[in-house]
Coordinates of C-alpha atoms in Angstrom, one line a residue:
M21 CA 180.6 247.2 -59.9
S22 CA 183.3 248.3 -57.4
E23 CA 186.4 248.5 -59.8
L24 CA 184.2 250.9 -61.6
L25 CA 184.7 254.7 -61.2
L26 CA 181.5 256.2 -61.3
L27 CA 181.3 259.4 -63.4
L28 CA 178.2 261.9 -62.7
L29 CA 177.7 264.0 -65.9
F30 CA 174.4 265.8 -66.6
S31 CA 172.6 265.8 -70.1
S32 CA 172.5 269.2 -71.8
M33 CA 168.9 268.1 -72.6
A34 CA 168.0 267.8 -68.8
S35 CA 166.1 270.8 -68.7
S36 CA 164.5 270.8 -72.0
S37 CA 160.7 270.2 -72.4
A38 CA 160.5 266.8 -73.8
S39 CA 163.2 263.9 -73.0
S40 CA 164.9 262.1 -75.8
D41 CA 165.9 258.5 -76.1
D42 CA 169.4 259.7 -76.5
D43 CA 169.5 261.8 -72.9
F44 CA 172.5 260.9 -71.0
V45 CA 171.7 259.6 -67.2
Y46 CA 174.9 258.1 -66.0
A47 CA 178.3 256.6 -66.9
G48 CA 180.9 254.6 -65.0
C49 CA 184.9 254.0 -66.0
S50 CA 187.1 251.3 -64.7
Q51 CA 190.5 253.0 -63.2
P52 CA 192.8 250.4 -64.8
K53 CA 193.3 251.5 -68.6
Y54 CA 194.7 249.4 -71.6
D55 CA 197.2 250.7 -74.1
A56 CA 195.7 251.6 -77.4
A57 CA 198.3 249.6 -79.2
S58 CA 197.3 246.2 -77.2
L59 CA 195.8 243.1 -78.3
Y60 CA 193.2 244.1 -75.8
Q61 CA 192.2 246.9 -78.2
S62 CA 191.8 244.5 -80.8
N63 CA 189.1 242.4 -78.8
L64 CA 187.6 245.6 -78.0
D65 CA 187.4 246.7 -81.6
A66 CA 185.7 243.3 -82.7
L67 CA 183.2 243.1 -79.7
F68 CA 182.1 247.2 -80.7
A69 CA 181.8 245.9 -83.9
S70 CA 179.3 243.2 -82.9
L71 CA 177.3 245.5 -80.8
A72 CA 176.8 247.8 -83.1
N73 CA 175.8 245.3 -85.9
S74 CA 173.5 243.4 -83.7
A75 CA 171.6 246.4 -82.4
A76 CA 170.4 247.1 -86.1
F77 CA 168.0 243.9 -85.6
S78 CA 168.1 243.1 -81.7
S79 CA 166.4 245.2 -78.6
Y80 CA 169.4 243.1 -76.6
A81 CA 172.9 241.1 -77.4
N82 CA 175.7 240.2 -75.4
F83 CA 179.1 238.9 -77.0
T84 CA 182.5 237.8 -75.7
S85 CA 185.5 238.7 -77.8
A86 CA 188.7 236.6 -77.8
A87 CA 190.0 236.5 -80.7
A88 CA 193.3 238.1 -79.7
R89 CA 195.1 235.2 -77.9
G90 CA 197.2 235.9 -74.7
T91 CA 195.2 238.9 -73.9
P92 CA 191.9 239.1 -71.5
A93 CA 188.5 238.6 -73.3
A94 CA 186.3 241.5 -74.0
Y95 CA 182.9 240.9 -72.7
G96 CA 180.1 243.4 -73.7
L97 CA 176.0 243.9 -74.1
F98 CA 173.5 246.7 -74.6
Q99 CA 169.9 246.7 -74.2
C100 CA 167.4 249.1 -75.2
R101 CA 164.3 250.0 -73.6
G102 CA 161.3 247.5 -73.9
D103 CA 159.0 250.2 -75.9
V104 CA 162.0 251.7 -78.0
A105 CA 161.7 250.7 -81.7
V106 CA 164.8 248.7 -83.3
S107 CA 165.5 251.3 -85.6
E108 CA 165.6 254.0 -82.3
C109 CA 167.6 251.3 -80.5
A110 CA 170.3 251.0 -83.0
A111 CA 170.8 255.0 -83.1
C112 CA 170.7 254.6 -79.5
V113 CA 173.6 252.0 -79.3
H114 CA 175.9 254.3 -82.0
S115 CA 175.0 256.8 -79.6
C116 CA 176.5 254.9 -76.5
L117 CA 179.8 253.7 -78.5
S118 CA 180.2 257.4 -79.9
Q119 CA 180.3 258.7 -76.2
L120 CA 182.5 256.0 -74.6
S121 CA 185.8 257.2 -76.1
A122 CA 185.1 260.7 -74.6
L123 CA 183.6 259.6 -71.5
C124 CA 185.9 257.0 -70.4
P125 CA 189.1 257.1 -73.0
S126 CA 191.2 253.7 -72.8
A127 CA 189.1 252.2 -69.9
A128 CA 189.3 248.7 -69.6
G129 CA 185.8 248.4 -68.4
A130 CA 182.9 251.0 -68.7
F131 CA 179.1 251.5 -69.1
V132 CA 177.2 254.3 -69.9
Q133 CA 173.2 254.5 -69.4
L134 CA 171.1 256.6 -72.0
R135 CA 167.3 257.1 -71.5
G136 CA 166.7 254.8 -74.4
C137 CA 169.5 252.0 -73.7
Y138 CA 172.5 250.9 -71.9
L139 CA 175.6 249.6 -73.2
R140 CA 178.5 247.6 -71.1
Y141 CA 181.7 246.3 -71.6
G142 CA 184.8 245.2 -69.5
N143 CA 187.7 242.1 -68.9
D144 CA 185.6 240.5 -66.4
S145 CA 182.8 238.3 -67.4
F146 CA 180.1 240.1 -65.5
L147 CA 177.5 238.2 -68.0
G148 CA 174.3 236.3 -66.1
K149 CA 175.9 237.7 -63.1
P150 CA 173.1 239.2 -60.4
D151 CA 174.0 242.8 -59.2
T152 CA 171.3 244.7 -56.9
S153 CA 173.9 247.3 -55.7
V154 CA 172.1 250.8 -56.3
L155 CA 174.5 252.7 -58.9
Y156 CA 172.1 256.0 -59.2
K157 CA 168.9 257.3 -57.9
K158 CA 167.1 260.4 -58.6
C159 CA 163.9 262.0 -57.2
A160 CA 161.8 264.8 -58.2
S161 CA 162.0 268.2 -56.5
P162 CA 159.8 267.8 -53.8
S163 CA 157.5 270.7 -54.7
A164 CA 157.0 268.8 -57.8
G165 CA 154.0 266.4 -57.6
G166 CA 152.8 265.2 -54.2
G167 CA 150.1 266.5 -52.5
H168 CA 149.0 269.7 -50.4
G169 CA 147.3 267.9 -47.7
D170 CA 147.3 265.1 -45.8
D171 CA 144.5 263.0 -47.6
E172 CA 146.1 264.2 -51.0
S173 CA 149.1 263.1 -50.1
G174 CA 147.9 259.9 -48.6
M175 CA 146.2 258.8 -52.2
Q176 CA 149.4 260.2 -54.2
L177 CA 151.4 257.5 -52.2
S178 CA 149.1 254.8 -52.4
M179 CA 149.1 255.1 -56.3
R180 CA 152.6 255.3 -56.3
D181 CA 152.8 252.0 -54.2
A182 CA 150.4 250.6 -56.4
A183 CA 152.1 251.3 -59.4
L184 CA 155.1 249.9 -58.1
A185 CA 153.7 246.9 -56.5
A186 CA 152.3 245.8 -60.0
L187 CA 155.9 245.7 -61.3
Q188 CA 156.6 242.8 -59.0
T189 CA 153.4 241.1 -59.6
S190 CA 154.0 241.2 -63.6
R191 CA 155.1 238.5 -65.2
G192 CA 155.6 240.1 -68.4
G193 CA 159.6 239.5 -68.8
S194 CA 162.3 241.7 -68.3
Y195 CA 160.4 244.9 -69.4
R196 CA 157.6 245.6 -67.0
V197 CA 154.9 248.5 -66.8
G198 CA 152.7 249.2 -63.9
A199 CA 150.0 251.9 -63.5
A200 CA 147.4 253.3 -60.8
G201 CA 145.5 256.4 -61.3
E202 CA 148.0 259.1 -62.5
V203 CA 151.2 257.4 -61.8
K204 CA 152.6 255.2 -64.0
A205 CA 156.0 253.1 -63.3
V206 CA 158.3 250.9 -65.3
A207 CA 161.0 248.4 -64.6
Q208 CA 163.6 246.6 -67.1
C209 CA 166.1 244.0 -65.8
V210 CA 169.1 243.6 -68.1
G211 CA 168.7 240.4 -70.4
D212 CA 171.4 238.4 -69.2
Q213 CA 169.4 237.6 -66.0
S214 CA 167.2 234.8 -65.1
A215 CA 163.5 235.7 -63.9
N216 CA 164.4 234.8 -60.4
Q217 CA 167.3 237.6 -60.6
C218 CA 164.8 240.2 -62.7
D219 CA 162.5 239.7 -59.5
E220 CA 165.2 240.4 -57.0
C221 CA 166.7 243.2 -58.6
T222 CA 163.2 244.8 -59.2
A223 CA 162.3 244.4 -55.5
A224 CA 165.3 245.8 -54.5
A225 CA 165.2 249.1 -56.9
V226 CA 161.3 249.4 -55.8
A227 CA 162.3 249.3 -52.0
R228 CA 165.0 252.0 -52.7
L229 CA 162.2 254.4 -54.4
R230 CA 159.9 254.1 -51.6
E231 CA 162.9 254.7 -49.0
V232 CA 164.1 257.8 -50.6
C233 CA 161.4 259.5 -52.9
G234 CA 159.0 260.3 -50.1
L235 CA 156.0 262.4 -51.6
A236 CA 158.4 262.9 -54.8
G237 CA 155.8 262.8 -58.1
A238 CA 158.5 260.9 -59.8
G239 CA 161.6 259.1 -59.2
D240 CA 164.5 256.5 -60.9
A241 CA 166.7 253.9 -59.3
Y242 CA 169.2 252.2 -61.2
L243 CA 170.9 249.3 -60.2
G244 CA 173.7 246.9 -61.3
K245 CA 171.3 244.9 -63.4
C246 CA 168.0 246.4 -63.5
Y247 CA 166.2 249.8 -63.2
V248 CA 162.8 251.1 -61.7
R249 CA 161.5 254.4 -62.7
Y250 CA 157.7 256.1 -61.8
S251 CA 156.3 259.5 -62.9
S252 CA 153.2 261.4 -62.2
E253 CA 150.8 263.0 -64.6
G254 CA 152.9 266.4 -65.5
V255 CA 155.8 265.3 -63.4
D256 CA 159.0 263.1 -64.3
T257 CA 162.9 263.6 -63.2
S258 CA 164.1 264.6 -66.9
H259 CA 163.8 268.6 -65.7
D260 CA 165.8 268.1 -62.4
D261 CA 169.5 268.9 -62.7
H262 CA 170.5 266.5 -59.8
G263 CA 170.7 262.9 -59.0
E264 CA 173.1 260.9 -57.0
F265 CA 175.4 258.0 -57.1
I266 CA 175.2 255.6 -54.5
C267 CA 178.7 254.1 -54.3

């Protein structure tokens, strides 16, 4: 992931009263560029068409496009959040593709994370490889959520830790949900990860949230191949206008 230049952009929806699957979270672009008239562009065109077509009937897919000989293959994948309907998944993936040209023009590799889906492409074979590097984290403002006294603060932390722990004991596949009291948590690994890789990535994301979010009532941690989010009743991170890339 070190070859990608991370971009921090804020969604215009960040302060809205309700979040959307199309809400922007973050994006990253490779520093190397490609010529628009190159054979690699042909591979990308074929890759993007495959991703868009597959999103109409699947929540995850990966492809390798190497139709143009004598040029690097283009690798790509998309994944929608586990609770997103297929019709909404297709719309989200199309939104990713439409934003890429503006976010990362002519970038040899890039990724974009929306609230409801994720898309990545590049000329390096990243498929199936684990990646627990922290790309982006966000905690709700300290004034949002959390208790006003030691007892209430301790109860809030206990509920958060229990909800996060449920994600690590779950064996429900790459999309996992946990809850304790008023705290809900969700985790998802990219579909190219094995069960063990998913467990390791989820554990790393949970550890990061516990380390950095303190008494915050909500937090997000996005790693290279998974993410974990938690929220409390009436508190999430969609109304906070700042997040942090960890490069």
